[in-house]
Coordinates of N, CA and C in Angstrom, one line a residue:
M1 N -87.0 -40.1 -66.3 CA -85.6 -40.0 -66.4 C -85.2 -38.6 -66.1
L2 N -84.0 -38.5 -65.4 CA -83.5 -37.1 -65.0 C -82.7 -36.5 -66.2
P3 N -82.8 -35.2 -66.3 CA -82.0 -34.6 -67.4 C -80.5 -34.8 -67.2
R4 N -79.8 -34.7 -68.3 CA -78.4 -35.0 -68.3 C -77.6 -33.9 -67.5
A5 N -78.0 -32.7 -67.4 CA -77.3 -31.7 -66.6 C -77.3 -32.0 -65.1
I6 N -78.4 -32.6 -64.6 CA -78.5 -32.9 -63.2 C -77.6 -34.1 -62.9
L7 N -77.4 -35.0 -63.8 CA -76.5 -36.2 -63.5 C -75.0 -35.9 -63.5
R8 N -74.6 -34.7 -64.0 CA -73.2 -34.4 -63.9 C -72.7 -34.2 -62.5
Q9 N -71.5 -34.6 -62.3 CA -70.9 -34.6 -60.9 C -70.6 -33.2 -60.5
K10 N -70.9 -32.8 -59.3 CA -70.6 -31.5 -58.7 C -69.8 -31.8 -57.4
G11 N -68.7 -31.0 -57.3 CA -67.9 -31.2 -56.1 C -66.8 -32.2 -56.3
F12 N -66.2 -32.7 -55.2 CA -65.0 -33.6 -55.2 C -65.5 -34.9 -54.6
T13 N -64.8 -36.0 -55.1 CA -65.1 -37.3 -54.5 C -64.2 -37.5 -53.3
L14 N -64.5 -38.5 -52.5 CA -63.7 -38.7 -51.3 C -62.3 -39.1 -51.6
I15 N -62.1 -39.8 -52.7 CA -60.7 -40.2 -53.1 C -59.9 -39.0 -53.5
E16 N -60.5 -38.1 -54.2 CA -59.8 -36.8 -54.6 C -59.4 -36.0 -53.4
I17 N -60.3 -35.9 -52.4 CA -60.0 -35.2 -51.2 C -58.8 -35.8 -50.5
L18 N -58.9 -37.2 -50.3 CA -57.8 -37.9 -49.6 C -56.5 -37.7 -50.3
I19 N -56.4 -37.8 -51.6 CA -55.2 -37.6 -52.4 C -54.7 -36.2 -52.2
S20 N -55.5 -35.2 -52.2 CA -55.1 -33.8 -52.0 C -54.5 -33.6 -50.6
I21 N -55.1 -34.2 -49.6 CA -54.6 -34.1 -48.2 C -53.3 -34.8 -48.1
T22 N -53.1 -35.9 -48.7 CA -51.9 -36.7 -48.7 C -50.7 -35.9 -49.3
V23 N -51.0 -35.3 -50.5 CA -50.0 -34.4 -51.2 C -49.6 -33.2 -50.3
L24 N -50.6 -32.6 -49.7 CA -50.4 -31.5 -48.8 C -49.5 -31.9 -47.6
A25 N -49.8 -33.0 -47.0 CA -49.1 -33.5 -45.9 C -47.6 -33.7 -46.2
V26 N -47.3 -34.3 -47.4 CA -46.0 -34.5 -47.9 C -45.2 -33.2 -48.1
L27 N -45.9 -32.2 -48.7 CA -45.3 -30.9 -48.9 C -45.0 -30.2 -47.5
V28 N -45.9 -30.3 -46.6 CA -45.6 -29.7 -45.3 C -44.5 -30.4 -44.6
S29 N -44.4 -31.7 -44.6 CA -43.4 -32.5 -43.9 C -42.0 -32.1 -44.5
L30 N -41.9 -31.7 -45.8 CA -40.7 -31.3 -46.4 C -40.3 -29.9 -46.0
A31 N -41.3 -29.0 -45.8 CA -41.1 -27.6 -45.5 C -40.7 -27.4 -44.1
I32 N -41.2 -28.2 -43.1 CA -41.0 -27.9 -41.7 C -39.5 -27.9 -41.3
P33 N -38.7 -29.0 -41.7 CA -37.3 -28.9 -41.4 C -36.5 -27.7 -42.0
A34 N -36.8 -27.3 -43.2 CA -36.2 -26.2 -43.8 C -36.6 -24.9 -43.1
M35 N -37.8 -24.8 -42.6 CA -38.2 -23.6 -41.9 C -37.5 -23.6 -40.5
S36 N -37.4 -24.7 -39.9 CA -36.8 -24.8 -38.6 C -35.3 -24.4 -38.7
S37 N -34.6 -24.8 -39.7 CA -33.2 -24.5 -39.9 C -33.1 -23.0 -40.2
L38 N -34.0 -22.4 -41.0 CA -34.0 -21.0 -41.3 C -34.2 -20.2 -40.0
M39 N -35.1 -20.6 -39.1 CA -35.3 -19.9 -37.9 C -34.1 -19.9 -37.0
S40 N -33.4 -21.1 -36.9 CA -32.2 -21.2 -36.1 C -31.1 -20.3 -36.6
R41 N -30.9 -20.3 -37.9 CA -29.9 -19.4 -38.5 C -30.2 -17.9 -38.2
N42 N -31.5 -17.6 -38.3 CA -31.9 -16.2 -38.0 C -31.6 -15.8 -36.6
Q43 N -31.9 -16.7 -35.6 CA -31.6 -16.4 -34.2 C -30.2 -16.2 -34.0
I44 N -29.3 -17.0 -34.6 CA -27.9 -16.8 -34.4 C -27.4 -15.5 -35.0
K45 N -27.9 -15.2 -36.2 CA -27.5 -13.9 -36.9 C -28.0 -12.7 -36.0
T46 N -29.2 -12.8 -35.5 CA -29.7 -11.7 -34.7 C -28.8 -11.5 -33.4
A47 N -28.5 -12.6 -32.7 CA -27.7 -12.5 -31.5 C -26.3 -11.9 -31.9
A48 N -25.7 -12.4 -33.0 CA -24.4 -11.9 -33.4 C -24.4 -10.5 -33.8
N49 N -25.4 -10.1 -34.5 CA -25.5 -8.6 -34.9 C -25.7 -7.8 -33.6
Q50 N -26.5 -8.2 -32.7 CA -26.8 -7.5 -31.5 C -25.4 -7.3 -30.7
F51 N -24.7 -8.4 -30.6 CA -23.4 -8.4 -29.9 C -22.4 -7.4 -30.6
Q52 N -22.4 -7.4 -31.9 CA -21.5 -6.5 -32.7 C -21.9 -5.1 -32.5
D53 N -23.2 -4.8 -32.5 CA -23.7 -3.5 -32.3 C -23.4 -3.0 -30.9
N54 N -23.5 -3.8 -29.9 CA -23.2 -3.5 -28.5 C -21.7 -3.2 -28.4
L55 N -20.8 -4.0 -29.1 CA -19.4 -3.8 -29.0 C -19.1 -2.4 -29.6
R56 N -19.7 -2.0 -30.7 CA -19.5 -0.7 -31.3 C -19.9 0.4 -30.3
Q57 N -21.0 0.2 -29.6 CA -21.5 1.1 -28.6 C -20.6 1.3 -27.5
V58 N -20.0 0.1 -27.0 CA -19.1 0.2 -25.9 C -17.8 0.9 -26.3
R59 N -17.4 0.6 -27.5 CA -16.1 1.2 -28.0 C -16.3 2.7 -28.1
Y60 N -17.5 3.1 -28.6 CA -17.7 4.6 -28.7 C -17.8 5.2 -27.4
E61 N -18.5 4.5 -26.4 CA -18.6 5.1 -25.1 C -17.2 5.2 -24.4
S62 N -16.3 4.2 -24.7 CA -15.0 4.3 -24.1 C -14.2 5.5 -24.7
R63 N -14.4 5.8 -25.9 CA -13.7 7.0 -26.5 C -14.2 8.3 -25.9
T64 N -15.4 8.4 -25.5 CA -16.0 9.6 -25.0 C -15.6 9.7 -23.5
R65 N -15.2 8.7 -22.8 CA -14.8 8.7 -21.4 C -13.3 8.8 -21.2
G66 N -12.5 8.9 -22.2 CA -11.1 9.1 -22.1 C -10.4 7.9 -21.5
N67 N -9.7 8.1 -20.3 CA -8.9 7.0 -19.7 C -9.8 6.1 -18.8
T68 N -11.1 6.4 -18.6 CA -11.9 5.5 -17.8 C -12.4 4.3 -18.6
P69 N -12.0 3.1 -18.1 CA -12.4 1.9 -18.9 C -13.9 1.7 -18.9
V70 N -14.3 1.1 -20.0 CA -15.7 0.7 -20.2 C -15.6 -0.8 -20.4
I71 N -16.3 -1.6 -19.5 CA -16.1 -3.1 -19.6 C -17.4 -3.7 -20.0
L72 N -17.2 -4.7 -21.0 CA -18.3 -5.5 -21.4 C -18.0 -6.9 -20.9
C73 N -19.0 -7.5 -20.2 CA -18.8 -8.8 -19.7 C -20.1 -9.7 -19.7
A74 N -19.9 -11.0 -19.5 CA -21.0 -11.9 -19.5 C -21.9 -11.7 -18.3
I75 N -23.2 -11.8 -18.5 CA -24.1 -11.7 -17.3 C -24.1 -13.0 -16.5
K76 N -24.1 -12.9 -15.2 CA -24.0 -14.0 -14.3 C -25.1 -15.0 -14.4
N77 N -26.4 -14.5 -14.5 CA -27.5 -15.4 -14.6 C -28.7 -14.7 -15.3
S78 N -29.8 -15.3 -15.5 CA -30.9 -14.8 -16.3 C -31.8 -13.8 -15.5
T79 N -31.4 -13.5 -14.3 CA -32.2 -12.6 -13.5 C -32.1 -11.2 -14.1
R80 N -33.2 -10.6 -14.3 CA -33.3 -9.3 -14.9 C -33.3 -8.2 -13.8
D81 N -32.1 -7.8 -13.5 CA -31.9 -6.7 -12.5 C -30.8 -5.7 -13.0
N82 N -30.5 -4.7 -12.1 CA -29.5 -3.8 -12.5 C -28.2 -4.0 -11.9
S83 N -27.9 -5.3 -11.5 CA -26.6 -5.6 -10.9 C -25.5 -5.6 -11.9
L84 N -24.3 -5.5 -11.5 CA -23.1 -5.5 -12.3 C -22.4 -6.9 -12.2
D85 N -23.1 -7.9 -11.9 CA -22.5 -9.2 -11.7 C -22.1 -9.9 -13.0
C86 N -20.8 -10.2 -13.1 CA -20.3 -10.8 -14.3 C -19.8 -12.2 -13.9
D87 N -19.8 -13.2 -14.8 CA -19.4 -14.5 -14.5 C -18.7 -15.1 -15.8
A88 N -17.4 -15.5 -15.7 CA -16.7 -16.0 -16.8 C -17.1 -17.5 -17.1
S89 N -17.6 -18.2 -16.1 CA -17.9 -19.6 -16.2 C -19.1 -19.8 -17.1
V90 N -20.0 -18.9 -17.3 CA -21.2 -19.1 -18.1 C -21.0 -18.6 -19.5
G91 N -19.9 -17.9 -19.8 CA -19.7 -17.3 -21.1 C -20.8 -16.3 -21.4
F92 N -21.3 -16.2 -22.6 CA -22.3 -15.2 -22.9 C -23.6 -15.9 -23.1
K93 N -23.9 -16.9 -22.3 CA -25.1 -17.7 -22.4 C -26.4 -16.9 -22.1
Y94 N -26.3 -16.1 -21.1 CA -27.5 -15.3 -20.7 C -27.5 -13.9 -21.3
G95 N -26.4 -13.5 -21.8 CA -26.3 -12.1 -22.4 C -25.1 -11.4 -21.9
W96 N -25.1 -10.1 -22.0 CA -23.9 -9.3 -21.6 C -24.3 -8.0 -21.1
L97 N -23.4 -7.3 -20.4 CA -23.7 -6.0 -19.9 C -22.4 -5.2 -20.1
W98 N -22.5 -3.9 -20.1 CA -21.4 -3.0 -20.1 C -21.5 -1.9 -19.1
F99 N -20.4 -1.5 -18.5 CA -20.4 -0.6 -17.4 C -19.1 0.2 -17.4
S100 N -19.1 1.3 -16.7 CA -17.9 2.1 -16.4 C -18.0 2.5 -15.0
G101 N -17.0 2.0 -14.2 CA -17.0 2.3 -12.8 C -18.2 1.5 -12.2
S102 N -19.0 2.2 -11.5 CA -20.2 1.5 -11.0 C -21.5 1.9 -11.7
E103 N -21.3 2.6 -12.9 CA -22.5 3.0 -13.7 C -22.8 1.9 -14.8
L104 N -24.0 1.4 -14.7 CA -24.4 0.4 -15.7 C -24.8 1.2 -16.9
L105 N -24.2 0.9 -18.1 CA -24.5 1.6 -19.3 C -25.4 0.9 -20.2
G106 N -25.5 -0.4 -20.1 CA -26.4 -1.2 -20.9 C -26.3 -2.7 -20.6
K107 N -27.4 -3.4 -21.0 CA -27.5 -4.8 -20.8 C -28.3 -5.4 -22.0
T108 N -27.8 -6.6 -22.5 CA -28.6 -7.3 -23.5 C -28.8 -8.7 -23.0
Y109 N -30.0 -9.2 -23.0 CA -30.3 -10.6 -22.6 C -30.5 -11.4 -23.8
I110 N -30.1 -12.7 -23.7 CA -30.4 -13.7 -24.7 C -31.5 -14.5 -24.1
D111 N -32.7 -14.5 -24.6 CA -33.8 -15.2 -24.1 C -33.8 -16.7 -24.5
D112 N -33.2 -17.0 -25.6 CA -33.2 -18.3 -26.2 C -31.9 -19.0 -25.8
N113 N -32.0 -20.1 -25.1 CA -30.8 -20.8 -24.7 C -30.1 -21.6 -25.8
K114 N -30.7 -21.5 -27.0 CA -30.2 -22.2 -28.2 C -29.0 -21.4 -28.7
V115 N -28.9 -20.2 -28.4 CA -27.8 -19.3 -28.9 C -26.8 -19.0 -27.8
T116 N -25.6 -19.2 -28.0 CA -24.5 -18.9 -27.1 C -23.4 -18.2 -27.9
I117 N -22.9 -17.1 -27.4 CA -21.8 -16.4 -28.0 C -20.6 -16.6 -27.2
S118 N -19.5 -16.9 -27.8 CA -18.2 -17.1 -27.1 C -17.2 -16.3 -27.9
I119 N -16.2 -15.9 -27.1 CA -15.0 -15.2 -27.7 C -13.9 -16.2 -27.9
S120 N -13.4 -16.3 -29.1 CA -12.4 -17.2 -29.4 C -11.1 -16.5 -29.5
T121 N -10.1 -16.9 -28.8 CA -8.8 -16.2 -28.8 C -7.7 -17.2 -28.4
T122 N -6.5 -16.9 -28.5 CA -5.4 -17.7 -28.0 C -5.2 -17.4 -26.6
P123 N -5.5 -18.3 -25.7 CA -5.4 -18.0 -24.2 C -3.9 -18.0 -23.8
T124 N -3.6 -17.3 -22.7 CA -2.3 -17.3 -22.2 C -1.9 -18.6 -21.5
S125 N -2.9 -19.4 -21.0 CA -2.7 -20.7 -20.4 C -3.8 -21.6 -20.9
S126 N -3.7 -22.9 -20.7 CA -4.7 -23.8 -21.2 C -6.0 -23.7 -20.5
N127 N -6.1 -23.1 -19.3 CA -7.3 -23.0 -18.6 C -7.8 -21.6 -18.5
S128 N -7.4 -20.7 -19.4 CA -7.8 -19.3 -19.4 C -9.2 -19.2 -19.9
K129 N -10.0 -18.3 -19.3 CA -11.3 -18.0 -19.8 C -11.4 -16.5 -20.0
F130 N -11.9 -16.1 -21.2 CA -12.1 -14.6 -21.4 C -13.5 -14.4 -21.5
A131 N -14.1 -13.7 -20.5 CA -15.5 -13.4 -20.5 C -15.7 -11.9 -20.3
S132 N -14.6 -11.1 -20.3 CA -14.8 -9.7 -20.2 C -13.8 -9.0 -21.2
I133 N -14.3 -7.9 -21.7 CA -13.5 -7.1 -22.6 C -13.5 -5.6 -22.1
S134 N -12.3 -5.1 -21.9 CA -12.2 -3.7 -21.4 C -11.8 -2.8 -22.5
F135 N -12.5 -1.7 -22.7 CA -12.2 -0.7 -23.7 C -11.7 0.6 -23.0
V136 N -10.5 1.0 -23.4 CA -10.0 2.3 -23.0 C -9.6 3.1 -24.3
K137 N -10.2 4.2 -24.4 CA -10.1 5.1 -25.6 C -10.3 4.3 -26.9
G138 N -11.3 3.4 -26.9 CA -11.7 2.6 -28.1 C -10.9 1.4 -28.3
R139 N -9.8 1.2 -27.6 CA -9.0 0.0 -27.8 C -9.4 -1.2 -26.9
P140 N -9.7 -2.3 -27.4 CA -10.2 -3.5 -26.6 C -9.0 -4.2 -26.0
T141 N -9.2 -4.8 -24.8 CA -8.3 -5.7 -24.1 C -9.1 -6.8 -23.5
L142 N -8.8 -8.0 -23.8 CA -9.5 -9.2 -23.2 C -8.9 -9.4 -21.8
I143 N -9.9 -9.6 -20.9 CA -9.5 -9.8 -19.5 C -9.5 -11.2 -19.2
D144 N -8.3 -11.7 -18.8 CA -8.1 -13.1 -18.4 C -8.7 -13.3 -17.0
T145 N -9.7 -14.0 -16.8 CA -10.4 -14.1 -15.5 C -9.7 -15.0 -14.5
N146 N -8.6 -15.7 -15.0 CA -7.8 -16.6 -14.1 C -6.7 -15.8 -13.4
S147 N -6.4 -14.6 -13.9 CA -5.3 -13.9 -13.3 C -5.7 -13.0 -12.2

C-alpha cells in the first residue's frame, strides 16, 4: 500500500481548470466594451485638445503678424503634402491647416476617421458651411464658404 502523502492530490482537476477559464472569459467579455468606450472617448478628447491647442497657436500667430490674417481651415483630403488646399465640404474630417498668405504655418492630420470635428454656429443662411476661421490681431472671424 502507498503512503498517505503520495495519495494526496497535487495540481488542479480538469473541472477546476474549465471553471476558471469560464469565469475568466465572462470577466473579459464584460471588460472589452468598457475598454472600447474608454478608447473612443480618449480619441475624441485628444482630437479636441489638439484642435484647441492649434487654435491658440493660430491666434497667437495672428497677433504677432498684425493686420495680416492667419487662416485655419479644413484639409481637403488625407494626402500628406504641403499644399494649402482647403475644402468646406469635408469639414475637419481629415484635419486642419493654418497659413498666412502663401506660407504654411502648420498642419494637423486626423488619422482615425472615427473622430470628426465640426464648428457649430448660427449660419447666415440655411445652406452656409463654415470650414475656415480667419484671425486678425487675435480676433476670430468665421468664413462663410458660400459667399
